Coordinates of C-alpha atoms and ligand atoms in Angstrom, one line a residue:
M1 CA 0.1 0.0 0.1
K2 CA 1.1 3.4 -0.9
K3 CA 0.1 6.5 1.1
I4 CA -0.6 9.9 0.0
I5 CA -1.5 13.1 1.9
D6 CA -3.8 15.4 0.1
L7 CA -3.8 19.3 0.1
T8 CA -6.1 19.5 3.1
G9 CA -3.8 17.0 5.0
K10 CA -5.9 14.1 4.6
E11 CA -4.3 10.6 4.3
Q12 CA -5.4 8.1 1.7
E13 CA -4.0 4.6 1.0
F14 CA -4.0 3.1 -2.6
E15 CA -2.0 0.4 -4.7
G16 CA -0.3 0.6 -7.9
C17 CA -0.4 3.8 -9.9
M18 CA -2.0 6.8 -8.5
A19 CA -3.5 8.3 -11.6
C20 CA -5.0 4.9 -12.8
T21 CA -6.5 4.5 -9.2
L22 CA -8.0 8.2 -9.6
N23 CA -9.3 7.3 -12.9
K24 CA -11.2 4.4 -11.6
G25 CA -12.7 6.7 -9.1
E26 CA -11.0 4.7 -6.0
L27 CA -9.4 7.8 -4.5
E28 CA -11.0 10.8 -3.2
L29 CA -9.9 13.8 -5.0
F30 CA -10.2 17.3 -3.5
G31 CA -12.5 19.3 -5.7
G32 CA -13.6 16.4 -7.6
V33 CA -12.7 15.5 -11.2
I34 CA -13.3 18.9 -13.0
Y35 CA -13.4 17.7 -16.4
Q36 CA -13.1 14.6 -18.3
N37 CA -13.4 13.1 -21.6
D38 CA -12.6 9.8 -23.0
Y39 CA -8.8 10.6 -23.2
F40 CA -8.1 13.0 -20.2
M41 CA -8.8 13.9 -16.8
V42 CA -8.5 17.4 -15.3
A43 CA -8.2 18.1 -11.7
Q44 CA -6.5 20.4 -9.0
D45 CA -3.1 19.0 -8.0
F46 CA -3.5 16.4 -5.3
E47 CA -0.9 17.4 -2.9
V48 CA 0.0 21.1 -3.4
P49 CA -2.3 23.9 -1.7
I50 CA -1.8 26.3 -4.5
N51 CA -5.0 27.8 -6.2
G52 CA -5.3 27.1 -9.7
F53 CA -2.5 24.6 -9.9
I54 CA -4.1 22.1 -12.5
I55 CA -3.2 18.6 -13.7
I56 CA -4.1 17.2 -16.8
S57 CA -3.7 13.4 -17.1
T58 CA -4.3 10.8 -19.5
K59 CA -6.9 8.1 -19.1
R60 CA -4.6 5.4 -20.5
H61 CA -1.6 4.4 -18.4
V62 CA 1.2 5.9 -20.9
S63 CA 4.3 8.0 -20.1
S64 CA 4.9 10.1 -23.2
I65 CA 3.2 12.3 -25.8
N66 CA 4.9 9.9 -28.2
E67 CA 2.5 7.0 -27.1
F68 CA -0.5 9.1 -27.7
S69 CA -3.1 8.3 -30.7
E70 CA -3.5 10.9 -33.3
T71 CA -6.8 11.8 -31.7
E72 CA -5.2 12.1 -28.3
K73 CA -2.7 14.5 -29.6
F74 CA -5.4 16.6 -31.2
E75 CA -7.9 16.4 -28.0
F76 CA -4.7 17.1 -25.9
V77 CA -3.7 20.6 -27.3
M78 CA -7.5 21.7 -27.5
L79 CA -7.9 20.8 -23.8
I80 CA -4.8 22.6 -22.6
D81 CA -5.9 25.6 -24.6
K82 CA -9.3 25.5 -23.3
V83 CA -8.4 25.0 -19.5
L84 CA -5.7 27.6 -19.8
K85 CA -8.2 30.1 -21.3
T86 CA -10.5 29.3 -18.6
L87 CA -8.2 29.8 -15.7
K88 CA -7.2 33.1 -17.2
D89 CA -11.0 34.1 -17.8
I90 CA -11.8 33.6 -14.1
G91 CA -8.7 35.5 -12.9
I92 CA -6.6 32.8 -11.4
A93 CA -3.4 34.0 -13.2
K94 CA -2.4 35.7 -16.4
E95 CA 0.3 33.4 -17.1
F96 CA 1.0 29.7 -16.5
I97 CA 4.2 27.4 -16.4
L98 CA 3.5 24.0 -18.4
L99 CA 5.4 21.1 -17.2
Q100 CA 5.5 17.5 -18.4
G101 CA 8.3 15.3 -17.2
E102 CA 8.6 12.0 -19.0
R103 CA 9.3 9.1 -16.9
S104 CA 8.7 5.4 -18.0
D105 CA 7.3 4.4 -14.5
V106 CA 5.1 7.5 -14.2
H107 CA 1.5 7.9 -15.6
F108 CA 1.3 10.8 -18.2
H109 CA 0.3 14.1 -16.5
M110 CA 1.0 17.9 -17.3
S111 CA 1.0 20.6 -14.8
L112 CA -0.4 24.0 -15.5
F113 CA 1.5 26.0 -12.7
P114 CA 0.1 29.5 -12.1
R115 CA 2.4 32.6 -11.8
H116 CA 1.0 34.0 -8.8
D117 CA 2.2 37.4 -7.6
W118 CA 3.2 36.3 -4.2
M119 CA 5.3 33.5 -5.8
S120 CA 7.8 36.3 -7.6
E121 CA 7.8 38.5 -4.3
K122 CA 8.8 35.8 -2.2
F123 CA 10.9 33.9 -4.2
G124 CA 12.2 35.9 -7.3
R125 CA 12.2 33.6 -10.6
V126 CA 9.1 31.2 -10.5
V127 CA 10.6 28.7 -12.9
S128 CA 13.8 28.3 -11.0
S129 CA 12.0 28.2 -7.6
M130 CA 9.1 25.9 -8.3
K131 CA 10.2 23.2 -6.1
Q132 CA 10.5 25.7 -3.0
I133 CA 7.2 27.2 -3.9
Q134 CA 5.5 24.0 -3.6
E135 CA 7.2 23.0 -0.2
Y136 CA 6.4 26.5 1.1
A137 CA 2.7 26.0 -0.1
M138 CA 2.3 22.6 1.5
A139 CA 4.2 23.8 4.9
N140 CA 2.1 27.1 5.2
M141 CA -0.9 27.1 2.9
R142 CA -3.0 24.6 4.0
T143 CA -5.2 27.5 5.8
P144 CA -9.0 27.0 5.9
E145 CA -9.3 30.2 3.5
N146 CA -6.9 29.0 1.0
I147 CA -8.5 25.6 0.8
K148 CA -11.9 27.4 0.5
L149 CA -10.5 29.6 -2.3
I150 CA -9.2 26.3 -4.2
A151 CA -12.4 24.7 -3.8
E152 CA -14.1 27.7 -5.2
T153 CA -12.1 27.6 -8.3
C154 CA -12.6 23.7 -8.8
K155 CA -16.3 24.3 -8.6
M156 CA -16.0 27.4 -11.4
L157 CA -13.6 25.5 -13.4
K158 CA -16.0 22.7 -13.4
E159 CA -19.2 24.8 -14.3
K160 CA -17.2 26.5 -17.2
L161 CA -15.5 23.6 -18.6
N162 CA -18.5 21.5 -18.7
K163 CA -21.0 24.2 -20.1
E164 CA -19.7 23.5 -23.6
K165 CA -18.6 19.9 -24.1
L166 CA -15.3 19.9 -25.7
Ligands
LIG1 ZN1 -1.5 4.7 -14.4

């Protein structure tokens, strides 16, 4: 059994691949599934309490864009565009850092990391401080107000993204 602590501090256990377990609905996801189609799932990052820190993961257990079907490649770019635009429309951040680390033993996911003002004010260059920013958020930002804010963002994204099906 593997153990995971979510962004509220709640512990859950799972076996095998975390993303596959999430896709099966066997882990309770903070903020729920924001959006899904046949190929991808969109959710708030499981562990890090940063508002609008969004993960897009595949439904299939693959680890690289190179393994995507033609349809998945097309749907992926359309979905990133849609999610990014929606995040900006609802005022989460003006710009995001898109991150995807290929690893043969890790289920494909891409992070949409918001550039919040507090990050550059506290840490300088956001790209080179992403690890410290996430550690800082996990240590200091599990406050009821911030958790509430993240939950509201998830709800807003859910409504906007599901209004017009992709
Ligand atoms: Zn998997």
